Short mmCIF file of C-alpha atoms in Angstrom, two decimals:
data_model
loop_
_atom_site.label_atom_id
_atom_site.label_comp_id
_atom_site.label_asym_id
_atom_site.label_seq_id
_atom_site.Cartn_x
_atom_site.Cartn_y
_atom_site.Cartn_z
CA MET A 1 -1.83 18.87 -4.04
CA LYS A 2 -3.03 17.69 -0.62
CA LYS A 3 -6.50 19.14 -1.26
CA ILE A 4 -6.68 17.45 -4.66
CA LYS A 5 -5.76 14.12 -3.08
CA LYS A 6 -8.57 14.38 -0.51
CA ILE A 7 -11.14 15.35 -3.13
CA ALA A 8 -10.10 12.39 -5.29
CA ALA A 9 -10.53 10.02 -2.33
CA LEU A 10 -14.02 11.36 -1.62
CA LEU A 11 -15.00 10.95 -5.27
CA VAL A 12 -13.94 7.30 -5.12
CA LEU A 13 -16.25 6.77 -2.16
CA VAL A 14 -19.15 8.52 -3.84
CA ALA A 15 -18.67 6.41 -6.98
CA SER A 16 -18.68 3.22 -4.91
CA GLY A 17 -21.96 4.15 -3.24
CA MET A 18 -20.48 4.57 0.24
CA SER A 19 -21.87 7.16 2.65
CA PHE A 20 -19.92 9.36 5.04
CA ALA A 21 -20.61 12.40 7.23
CA PHE A 22 -17.35 14.37 7.16
CA SER A 23 -13.59 13.96 7.18
CA ARG A 24 -11.62 13.23 10.31
CA GLU A 25 -7.99 13.81 11.13
CA ILE A 26 -5.79 10.81 11.90
CA THR A 27 -2.19 10.30 12.97
CA ILE A 28 -0.50 6.97 12.24
CA SER A 29 2.64 6.28 14.27
CA VAL A 30 5.24 3.73 13.18
CA GLU A 31 7.70 2.74 15.89
CA GLU A 32 10.88 1.09 14.69
CA GLY A 33 11.94 -2.32 16.00
CA GLN A 34 15.40 -3.63 16.80
CA SER A 35 16.22 -4.61 13.21
CA TRP A 36 14.87 -1.44 11.55
CA LYS A 37 18.31 0.15 11.18
CA LYS A 38 20.24 -3.07 10.57
CA GLY A 39 21.33 -3.35 6.95
CA HIS A 40 19.14 -1.49 4.48
CA LEU A 41 16.34 0.72 5.75
CA PRO A 42 12.88 -0.76 5.10
CA GLN A 43 10.47 0.17 2.35
CA ALA A 44 6.97 0.98 3.61
CA ALA A 45 3.45 1.80 2.44
CA ILE A 46 0.29 2.72 4.31
CA TRP A 47 -3.06 2.84 2.53
CA LEU A 48 -6.82 2.97 3.01
CA GLU A 49 -9.37 0.38 1.85
CA ASP A 50 -13.10 -0.03 2.27
CA THR A 51 -14.44 -2.95 4.31
CA ASN A 52 -14.76 -5.04 1.14
CA GLY A 53 -11.04 -4.76 0.43
CA ASN A 54 -11.29 -2.15 -2.33
CA TYR A 55 -8.36 0.25 -2.51
CA ILE A 56 -9.19 3.92 -1.86
CA GLN A 57 -5.94 5.85 -1.45
CA THR A 58 -2.32 5.69 -0.37
CA LEU A 59 -1.48 7.71 2.74
CA TYR A 60 2.28 7.12 2.70
CA VAL A 61 4.88 5.27 0.65
CA THR A 62 8.67 5.33 0.59
CA LYS A 63 10.41 6.98 -2.32
CA LYS A 64 12.24 3.98 -3.78
CA ALA A 65 9.05 1.95 -3.99
CA SER A 66 7.02 4.80 -5.49
CA LYS A 67 9.64 6.22 -7.83
CA LYS A 68 11.11 2.78 -8.60
CA SER A 69 14.56 4.24 -8.07
CA TRP A 70 16.24 0.92 -7.31
CA ILE A 71 19.97 0.46 -7.72
CA PHE A 72 20.95 -2.42 -10.03
CA ALA A 73 17.33 -3.58 -10.28
CA PRO A 74 16.10 -5.58 -13.30
CA ASP A 75 13.66 -4.07 -15.81
CA GLU A 76 10.69 -5.39 -13.83
CA GLY A 77 11.87 -3.38 -10.84
CA ARG A 78 11.37 -4.78 -7.36
CA PRO A 79 7.76 -6.03 -7.15
CA GLU A 80 8.75 -8.19 -4.17
CA SER A 81 9.54 -5.10 -2.08
CA LEU A 82 5.89 -4.19 -1.35
CA PRO A 83 3.84 -6.70 -3.37
CA VAL A 84 0.54 -6.23 -1.51
CA TRP A 85 0.61 -2.44 -1.92
CA TYR A 86 1.66 -2.67 -5.58
CA LYS A 87 -1.32 -4.94 -6.26
CA ALA A 88 -3.83 -2.90 -4.26
CA SER A 89 -2.82 0.46 -5.75
CA LYS A 90 -2.43 -0.96 -9.26
CA ARG A 91 1.05 0.54 -9.26
CA ASP A 92 3.50 -0.89 -11.81
CA SER A 93 6.81 -1.80 -10.15
CA ALA A 94 8.74 -1.78 -13.43
CA LYS A 95 11.27 0.99 -14.04
CA THR A 96 10.04 3.50 -16.59
CA LYS A 97 10.91 6.94 -17.87
CA LYS A 98 7.33 7.97 -18.61
CA LYS A 99 5.93 11.03 -16.92
CA ILE A 100 3.09 10.83 -14.39
CA VAL A 101 -0.13 10.61 -16.37
CA SER A 102 -2.83 9.22 -14.07
CA LYS A 103 -4.61 10.73 -11.07
CA ASN A 104 -3.53 7.72 -9.04
CA ASP A 105 0.14 8.37 -9.88
CA SER A 106 -0.24 12.03 -8.94
CA GLN A 107 -1.91 11.20 -5.64
CA ILE A 108 0.78 8.68 -4.70
CA ASP A 109 3.53 11.11 -5.68
CA ALA A 110 2.04 13.62 -3.20
CA VAL A 111 2.55 11.29 -0.23
CA THR A 112 5.95 9.87 -1.20
CA SER A 113 8.85 10.30 1.23
CA ALA A 114 12.31 8.97 2.01
CA THR A 115 12.52 6.10 4.49
CA PRO A 116 12.76 7.51 8.03
CA LYS A 117 15.66 6.29 10.13
CA ALA A 118 13.54 6.03 13.27
CA LYS A 119 9.99 6.42 14.55
CA PHE A 120 7.79 8.53 12.29
CA GLU A 121 4.21 9.76 11.98
CA VAL A 122 1.82 10.13 9.07
CA LYS A 123 -0.90 12.77 9.47
CA ASP A 124 -3.85 12.93 7.09
CA GLU A 125 -7.63 13.08 6.84
CA ILE A 126 -9.99 10.26 5.95
CA PRO A 127 -13.79 10.23 5.59
CA ASN A 128 -15.73 9.41 8.74
CA GLY A 129 -16.96 5.87 8.24
CA ASN A 130 -15.97 2.22 8.44
CA PHE A 131 -12.63 1.51 6.77
CA VAL A 132 -9.55 -0.68 6.87
CA LEU A 133 -6.02 0.70 7.06
CA LYS A 134 -3.17 -1.49 5.88
CA ALA A 135 0.58 -1.07 6.32
CA GLU A 136 3.35 -3.06 4.61
CA PHE A 137 7.07 -3.13 5.46
CA ASN A 138 10.03 -4.89 3.89
CA LYS A 139 13.79 -4.58 3.59
CA SER A 140 16.14 -5.85 0.92
CA PHE A 141 18.79 -8.53 1.45
CA ASP A 142 17.25 -9.61 4.76
CA TYR A 143 18.41 -13.21 4.47
CA ASN A 144 18.24 -16.05 6.97
CA ASP A 145 18.45 -19.85 6.86
CA THR A 146 14.96 -20.14 5.34
CA PHE A 147 14.96 -17.20 2.93
CA THR A 148 18.36 -17.38 1.26
CA LYS A 149 19.82 -15.52 -1.71
CA LYS A 150 19.30 -18.68 -3.75
CA ASN A 151 15.55 -18.96 -3.15
CA SER A 152 14.58 -15.32 -2.56
CA ASN A 153 16.89 -13.33 -4.86
CA ASP A 154 17.48 -9.80 -3.47
CA ASN A 155 14.52 -9.83 -1.12
CA GLY A 156 15.31 -12.26 1.66
CA GLN A 157 12.45 -12.44 4.12
CA PRO A 158 9.08 -11.34 2.69
CA SER A 159 7.17 -8.17 3.48
CA LEU A 160 5.06 -7.92 6.64
CA VAL A 161 1.48 -6.66 6.40
CA TYR A 162 -0.55 -5.12 9.24
CA GLU A 163 -4.11 -3.84 9.39
CA ALA A 164 -6.43 -1.78 11.59
CA TYR A 165 -10.22 -1.43 11.39
CA VAL A 166 -11.63 2.06 11.78
CA THR A 167 -15.31 2.53 12.63
CA GLN A 168 -17.42 5.64 12.22
CA GLY A 169 -17.09 8.01 15.18
CA GLU A 170 -14.27 5.99 16.77
CA ASN A 171 -11.89 8.09 18.85
CA ALA A 172 -9.77 5.60 20.77
CA GLN A 173 -6.16 4.84 19.82
CA THR A 174 -6.00 1.59 17.87
CA GLU A 175 -3.02 -0.67 17.22
CA PHE A 176 -2.49 -2.34 13.88
CA LYS A 177 -2.53 -6.14 14.02
CA PHE A 178 -0.18 -8.41 12.09
CA LEU A 179 -2.02 -9.89 9.12
CA GLY A 180 0.56 -11.95 7.20
CA THR A 181 3.36 -11.73 4.66
CA GLY A 182 3.57 -10.71 1.02
CA SER A 183 4.85 -12.79 -1.87
CA VAL A 184 8.57 -13.58 -1.63
CA ASP A 185 9.14 -13.04 -5.35
CA GLY A 186 6.45 -10.41 -5.91
CA SER A 187 4.52 -12.64 -8.27
CA ASP A 188 1.17 -11.80 -6.65
CA GLY A 189 -0.43 -9.42 -4.18
CA LYS A 190 -1.82 -12.07 -1.87
CA ILE A 191 -1.36 -12.01 1.90
CA HIS A 192 0.02 -15.28 3.24
CA LYS A 193 -0.86 -16.17 6.81
CA GLY A 194 1.70 -17.14 9.44
CA THR A 195 5.29 -16.30 10.31
CA VAL A 196 7.05 -19.56 9.43
CA GLY A 197 10.71 -18.93 8.60
CA LEU A 198 10.75 -15.30 9.75
CA THR A 199 13.47 -14.16 12.14
CA THR A 200 14.83 -10.58 12.05
CA ALA A 201 11.85 -9.44 9.97
CA LYS A 202 9.61 -9.89 13.01
CA ASP A 203 11.69 -7.28 14.86
CA MET A 204 11.61 -4.72 12.03
CA VAL A 205 8.53 -2.89 13.35
CA LYS A 206 7.73 -2.60 17.05
CA ALA A 207 4.27 -1.09 16.72
CA VAL A 208 1.94 0.73 14.34
CA THR A 209 -0.88 2.74 15.93
CA ILE A 210 -3.58 5.15 14.80
CA ARG A 211 -5.09 7.93 16.87
CA PHE A 212 -7.84 10.42 16.06
#
């Protein structure tokens, strides 16, 4: 399954006209912050894009978000959990009983895992070239005075999105930078700049780094 996933990613690059020399091994480390274990464990997704923002492949995603195995969720599922990843990967957040039918579904299923309770690492291979890695994190019912149950339903504070640029031949450890937040209600996949109204969400993740 892992080999099939890598081949599919390379075919996407070939189809888009991108050039690359060979694959390179990467390790992405996610270090939990002070609020990681408070309340519900976060949902998370890490994925690869080209420098024009085109989705290539998912490297990691938590099981509830991928399998849509939410408890007491409406028919539309929980699009607000990881709205930027859902939009990028063209993944439908709605609950469904249909079997996996697309190559994209199969690839995502191969990298799905339960939410870790502490620091974790994702090891994979990506083509050697210029790319953007994105990571999104969010936890349910993370309310505060700004994002209340009345105005944010089950979500509370919105998802946090980070990114890291990877250049061809790069070998230095790189830290992901905070990019913005996802949609509070999951109505779109846009990234909204700033941290206005965020409190405990800012302490959910301490650091996300990539090394080669």
